[in-house]
């Protein structure tokens, strides 16, 4: 029997019901939650992501600020804009859309963001707080995965979770969250070079793929009844598509869905949750600032 689908849009709408109540409460108390996004350059994918973030802010009734800077922007100019947003009391959270042009040091820019306004949760202070189990914010994509598991009643306590991928954006924070008290999973972190990887992934009750390789997880790597979360977003050529290409995940969806108990599709799975949890971080920042 094919797996049940965990659809990001459905889970996100459940989260938005709660967020709208919290936003209304903030407005009633005189605080309009504000989220800003800095976009440097004209990367097409980044433009789409930023446009979606701005639209969702407006739909939720939050203040949205989009700051577009040319690809020729110097690091000093970008750091000055970050400092400006740090000092703006009307902006409760903000992010600098990655990737940045090659001449700009991403690490320096992330480190310059006020941790209290770090909507992406990339600042080392926020990463450290997450690791010790005392987070102010959580990175949006891993937080979205946790919401999907929680809201679909998928048990994590005592379960073996295997995370394929070790990026600072998904793999590492995903593992850190899964091992916290209250989540209580037993966590293995693997990567594309892990020896005997199929043997390891076949032990997973919860398998999270964030390796950035289309179709990397095949059916023989998944045990019957596993929960499979596909974080990958890969564009591949497809002459049959009007655009000549299409999005696929890191999981061979058609084959794996016949073995899994739950699975996320690509597109339509984890993707919508990332923006959802970014909004949650902005609301959280506004609540903290208004105390």
mmCIF file of N, CA and C in Angstrom, residues 97-169:
data_model
loop_
_atom_site.group_PDB
_atom_site.id
_atom_site.type_symbol
_atom_site.label_atom_id
_atom_site.label_comp_id
_atom_site.label_asym_id
_atom_site.label_seq_id
_atom_site.Cartn_x
_atom_site.Cartn_y
_atom_site.Cartn_z
ATOM 1 N N UNK A 97 19.114 37.168 1.944
ATOM 2 C CA UNK A 97 18.888 36.013 1.086
ATOM 3 C C UNK A 97 20.210 35.482 0.541
ATOM 4 N N UNK A 98 20.413 34.189 0.738
ATOM 5 C CA UNK A 98 21.603 33.523 0.213
ATOM 6 C C UNK A 98 21.256 32.756 -1.065
ATOM 7 N N UNK A 99 22.203 32.525 -1.979
ATOM 8 C CA UNK A 99 23.615 32.892 -1.883
ATOM 9 C C UNK A 99 23.857 34.358 -2.204
ATOM 10 N N UNK A 100 24.981 34.873 -1.717
ATOM 11 C CA UNK A 100 25.408 36.232 -2.011
ATOM 12 C C UNK A 100 26.425 36.201 -3.153
ATOM 13 N N UNK A 101 26.635 37.339 -3.821
ATOM 14 C CA UNK A 101 27.698 37.389 -4.835
ATOM 15 C C UNK A 101 29.036 36.945 -4.246
ATOM 16 N N UNK A 102 29.872 36.376 -5.082
ATOM 17 C CA UNK A 102 31.101 35.726 -4.618
ATOM 18 C C UNK A 102 32.063 36.674 -3.902
ATOM 19 N N UNK A 103 31.989 37.964 -4.180
ATOM 20 C CA UNK A 103 32.935 38.898 -3.562
ATOM 21 C C UNK A 103 32.536 39.292 -2.140
ATOM 22 N N UNK A 104 31.386 38.798 -1.674
ATOM 23 C CA UNK A 104 30.909 39.124 -0.327
ATOM 24 C C UNK A 104 31.072 37.906 0.576
ATOM 25 N N UNK A 105 31.589 38.134 1.761
ATOM 26 C CA UNK A 105 31.828 37.084 2.745
ATOM 27 C C UNK A 105 30.521 36.798 3.495
ATOM 28 N N UNK A 106 29.869 35.670 3.161
ATOM 29 C CA UNK A 106 28.583 35.342 3.775
ATOM 30 C C UNK A 106 28.700 35.238 5.297
ATOM 31 N N UNK A 107 29.787 34.638 5.751
ATOM 32 C CA UNK A 107 29.975 34.453 7.187
ATOM 33 C C UNK A 107 30.002 35.791 7.919
ATOM 34 N N UNK A 108 30.706 36.760 7.370
ATOM 35 C CA UNK A 108 30.793 38.081 7.996
ATOM 36 C C UNK A 108 29.428 38.751 8.056
ATOM 37 N N UNK A 109 28.646 38.568 7.015
ATOM 38 C CA UNK A 109 27.315 39.175 6.972
ATOM 39 C C UNK A 109 26.395 38.521 8.002
ATOM 40 N N UNK A 110 26.401 37.204 8.062
ATOM 41 C CA UNK A 110 25.567 36.496 9.035
ATOM 42 C C UNK A 110 25.948 36.881 10.462
ATOM 43 N N UNK A 111 27.245 36.976 10.720
ATOM 44 C CA UNK A 111 27.707 37.323 12.059
ATOM 45 C C UNK A 111 27.337 38.743 12.465
ATOM 46 N N UNK A 112 27.060 39.594 11.462
ATOM 47 C CA UNK A 112 26.723 40.989 11.754
ATOM 48 C C UNK A 112 25.253 41.172 12.131
ATOM 49 N N UNK A 113 24.428 40.172 11.871
ATOM 50 C CA UNK A 113 23.003 40.277 12.176
ATOM 51 C C UNK A 113 22.779 40.179 13.681
ATOM 52 N N UNK A 114 21.944 41.057 14.218
ATOM 53 C CA UNK A 114 21.570 40.982 15.631
ATOM 54 C C UNK A 114 20.895 39.636 15.881
ATOM 55 N N UNK A 115 21.420 38.801 16.788
ATOM 56 C CA UNK A 115 20.797 37.491 17.022
ATOM 57 C C UNK A 115 19.322 37.567 17.368
ATOM 58 N N UNK A 116 18.895 38.654 17.983
ATOM 59 C CA UNK A 116 17.484 38.812 18.345
ATOM 60 C C UNK A 116 16.596 39.047 17.127
ATOM 61 N N UNK A 117 17.214 39.379 15.981
ATOM 62 C CA UNK A 117 16.452 39.628 14.753
ATOM 63 C C UNK A 117 16.784 38.609 13.658
ATOM 64 N N UNK A 118 17.475 37.574 14.023
ATOM 65 C CA UNK A 118 18.000 36.589 13.071
ATOM 66 C C UNK A 118 16.905 35.609 12.657
ATOM 67 N N UNK A 119 16.082 36.018 11.691
ATOM 68 C CA UNK A 119 14.918 35.214 11.316
ATOM 69 C C UNK A 119 15.287 33.872 10.713
ATOM 70 N N UNK A 120 16.473 33.770 10.119
ATOM 71 C CA UNK A 120 16.914 32.508 9.529
ATOM 72 C C UNK A 120 17.547 31.569 10.550
ATOM 73 N N UNK A 121 17.908 32.116 11.726
ATOM 74 C CA UNK A 121 18.604 31.335 12.767
ATOM 75 C C UNK A 121 19.930 30.785 12.251
ATOM 76 N N UNK A 122 20.703 31.648 11.599
ATOM 77 C CA UNK A 122 22.018 31.274 11.097
ATOM 78 C C UNK A 122 23.149 31.818 11.968
ATOM 79 N N UNK A 123 22.856 32.805 12.828
ATOM 80 C CA UNK A 123 23.895 33.417 13.642
ATOM 81 C C UNK A 123 24.462 32.385 14.622
ATOM 82 N N UNK A 124 25.785 32.384 14.846
ATOM 83 C CA UNK A 124 26.375 31.399 15.759
ATOM 84 C C UNK A 124 25.739 31.380 17.149
ATOM 85 N N UNK A 125 25.309 32.527 17.645
ATOM 86 C CA UNK A 125 24.653 32.556 18.959
ATOM 87 C C UNK A 125 23.382 31.722 18.934
ATOM 88 N N UNK A 126 22.580 31.878 17.895
ATOM 89 C CA UNK A 126 21.327 31.123 17.805
ATOM 90 C C UNK A 126 21.574 29.648 17.515
ATOM 91 N N UNK A 127 22.605 29.357 16.737
ATOM 92 C CA UNK A 127 22.961 27.960 16.486
ATOM 93 C C UNK A 127 23.384 27.291 17.796
ATOM 94 N N UNK A 128 24.169 28.009 18.592
ATOM 95 C CA UNK A 128 24.603 27.465 19.876
ATOM 96 C C UNK A 128 23.444 27.246 20.837
ATOM 97 N N UNK A 129 22.524 28.193 20.904
ATOM 98 C CA UNK A 129 21.358 28.038 21.772
ATOM 99 C C UNK A 129 20.510 26.846 21.352
ATOM 100 N N UNK A 130 20.382 26.651 20.038
ATOM 101 C CA UNK A 130 19.644 25.492 19.544
ATOM 102 C C UNK A 130 20.322 24.202 19.979
ATOM 103 N N UNK A 131 21.641 24.164 19.877
ATOM 104 C CA UNK A 131 22.376 22.948 20.181
ATOM 105 C C UNK A 131 22.241 22.549 21.649
ATOM 106 N N UNK A 132 22.211 23.526 22.557
ATOM 107 C CA UNK A 132 22.091 23.202 23.978
ATOM 108 C C UNK A 132 20.640 23.080 24.429
ATOM 109 N N UNK A 133 19.710 23.222 23.483
ATOM 110 C CA UNK A 133 18.310 23.013 23.817
ATOM 111 C C UNK A 133 17.607 24.212 24.416
ATOM 112 N N UNK A 134 18.148 25.414 24.177
ATOM 113 C CA UNK A 134 17.537 26.640 24.690
ATOM 114 C C UNK A 134 17.352 27.651 23.561
ATOM 115 N N UNK A 135 16.650 27.268 22.500
ATOM 116 C CA UNK A 135 16.585 28.132 21.313
ATOM 117 C C UNK A 135 15.648 29.325 21.482
ATOM 118 N N UNK A 136 16.062 30.450 20.905
ATOM 119 C CA UNK A 136 15.134 31.563 20.709
ATOM 120 C C UNK A 136 14.379 31.359 19.398
ATOM 121 N N UNK A 137 15.092 30.856 18.398
ATOM 122 C CA UNK A 137 14.518 30.550 17.088
ATOM 123 C C UNK A 137 15.088 29.216 16.621
ATOM 124 N N UNK A 138 14.430 28.636 15.610
ATOM 125 C CA UNK A 138 14.940 27.434 14.967
ATOM 126 C C UNK A 138 15.081 27.693 13.470
ATOM 127 N N UNK A 139 16.079 27.106 12.807
ATOM 128 C CA UNK A 139 16.186 27.253 11.357
ATOM 129 C C UNK A 139 14.900 26.780 10.684
ATOM 130 N N UNK A 140 14.471 27.529 9.687
ATOM 131 C CA UNK A 140 13.126 27.345 9.153
ATOM 132 C C UNK A 140 12.858 25.959 8.578
ATOM 133 N N UNK A 141 13.776 25.426 7.791
ATOM 134 C CA UNK A 141 13.504 24.132 7.155
ATOM 135 C C UNK A 141 13.462 22.989 8.165
ATOM 136 N N UNK A 142 14.456 22.834 9.053
ATOM 137 C CA UNK A 142 14.343 21.782 10.070
ATOM 138 C C UNK A 142 13.134 21.967 10.984
ATOM 139 N N UNK A 143 12.826 23.208 11.335
ATOM 140 C CA UNK A 143 11.640 23.457 12.164
ATOM 141 C C UNK A 143 10.374 23.035 11.434
ATOM 142 N N UNK A 144 10.354 23.262 10.120
ATOM 143 C CA UNK A 144 9.207 22.841 9.330
ATOM 144 C C UNK A 144 9.046 21.337 9.304
ATOM 145 N N UNK A 145 10.160 20.622 9.203
ATOM 146 C CA UNK A 145 10.111 19.159 9.244
ATOM 147 C C UNK A 145 9.530 18.688 10.574
ATOM 148 N N UNK A 146 9.962 19.323 11.672
ATOM 149 C CA UNK A 146 9.458 18.921 12.985
ATOM 150 C C UNK A 146 7.967 19.173 13.111
ATOM 151 N N UNK A 147 7.485 20.258 12.548
ATOM 152 C CA UNK A 147 6.040 20.538 12.563
ATOM 153 C C UNK A 147 5.278 19.476 11.779
ATOM 154 N N UNK A 148 5.834 19.052 10.666
ATOM 155 C CA UNK A 148 5.185 18.027 9.854
ATOM 156 C C UNK A 148 5.061 16.719 10.640
ATOM 157 N N UNK A 149 6.140 16.341 11.298
ATOM 158 C CA UNK A 149 6.112 15.103 12.085
ATOM 159 C C UNK A 149 5.108 15.230 13.226
ATOM 160 N N UNK A 150 5.164 16.331 13.948
ATOM 161 C CA UNK A 150 4.305 16.524 15.119
ATOM 162 C C UNK A 150 2.828 16.558 14.730
ATOM 163 N N UNK A 151 2.508 17.320 13.693
ATOM 164 C CA UNK A 151 1.104 17.525 13.340
ATOM 165 C C UNK A 151 0.497 16.325 12.611
ATOM 166 N N UNK A 152 1.333 15.389 12.218
ATOM 167 C CA UNK A 152 0.795 14.159 11.637
ATOM 168 C C UNK A 152 0.928 12.985 12.612
ATOM 169 N N UNK A 153 1.225 13.308 13.857
ATOM 170 C CA UNK A 153 1.226 12.293 14.913
ATOM 171 C C UNK A 153 2.313 11.256 14.773
ATOM 172 N N UNK A 154 3.425 11.632 14.152
ATOM 173 C CA UNK A 154 4.525 10.683 13.943
ATOM 174 C C UNK A 154 5.447 10.718 15.159
ATOM 175 N N UNK A 155 5.577 9.597 15.809
ATOM 176 C CA UNK A 155 6.358 9.516 17.038
ATOM 177 C C UNK A 155 7.852 9.593 16.733
ATOM 178 N N UNK A 156 8.553 10.382 17.542
ATOM 179 C CA UNK A 156 10.009 10.480 17.403
ATOM 180 C C UNK A 156 10.733 9.845 18.588
ATOM 181 N N UNK A 157 10.110 9.828 19.744
ATOM 182 C CA UNK A 157 10.784 9.330 20.953
ATOM 183 C C UNK A 157 11.187 7.867 20.778
ATOM 184 N N UNK A 158 12.467 7.604 20.973
ATOM 185 C CA UNK A 158 12.970 6.243 20.879
ATOM 186 C C UNK A 158 13.170 5.736 19.469
ATOM 187 N N UNK A 159 12.813 6.526 18.473
ATOM 188 C CA UNK A 159 12.934 6.092 17.081
ATOM 189 C C UNK A 159 14.326 6.421 16.538
ATOM 190 N N UNK A 160 14.747 5.646 15.556
ATOM 191 C CA UNK A 160 16.030 5.905 14.908
ATOM 192 C C UNK A 160 15.807 6.813 13.708
ATOM 193 N N UNK A 161 16.376 8.018 13.783
ATOM 194 C CA UNK A 161 16.287 8.972 12.677
ATOM 195 C C UNK A 161 17.642 9.028 11.978
ATOM 196 N N UNK A 162 17.634 8.845 10.678
ATOM 197 C CA UNK A 162 18.855 8.966 9.884
ATOM 198 C C UNK A 162 18.719 10.210 9.007
ATOM 199 N N UNK A 163 19.685 11.114 9.149
ATOM 200 C CA UNK A 163 19.719 12.335 8.349
ATOM 201 C C UNK A 163 20.846 12.193 7.334
ATOM 202 N N UNK A 164 20.509 12.253 6.050
ATOM 203 C CA UNK A 164 21.533 12.211 5.011
ATOM 204 C C UNK A 164 21.796 13.649 4.583
ATOM 205 N N UNK A 165 22.944 14.151 4.967
ATOM 206 C CA UNK A 165 23.286 15.542 4.684
ATOM 207 C C UNK A 165 23.822 16.214 5.935
ATOM 208 N N UNK A 166 24.766 17.113 5.766
ATOM 209 C CA UNK A 166 25.433 17.736 6.917
ATOM 210 C C UNK A 166 25.616 19.232 6.720
ATOM 211 N N UNK A 167 24.739 19.849 5.960
ATOM 212 C CA UNK A 167 24.837 21.289 5.738
ATOM 213 C C UNK A 167 24.483 22.046 7.017
ATOM 214 N N UNK A 168 24.962 23.286 7.089
ATOM 215 C CA UNK A 168 24.619 24.132 8.230
ATOM 216 C C UNK A 168 23.164 24.587 8.188
ATOM 217 N N UNK A 169 22.556 24.521 7.007
ATOM 218 C CA UNK A 169 21.176 25.000 6.862
ATOM 219 C C UNK A 169 20.164 23.920 7.217
#
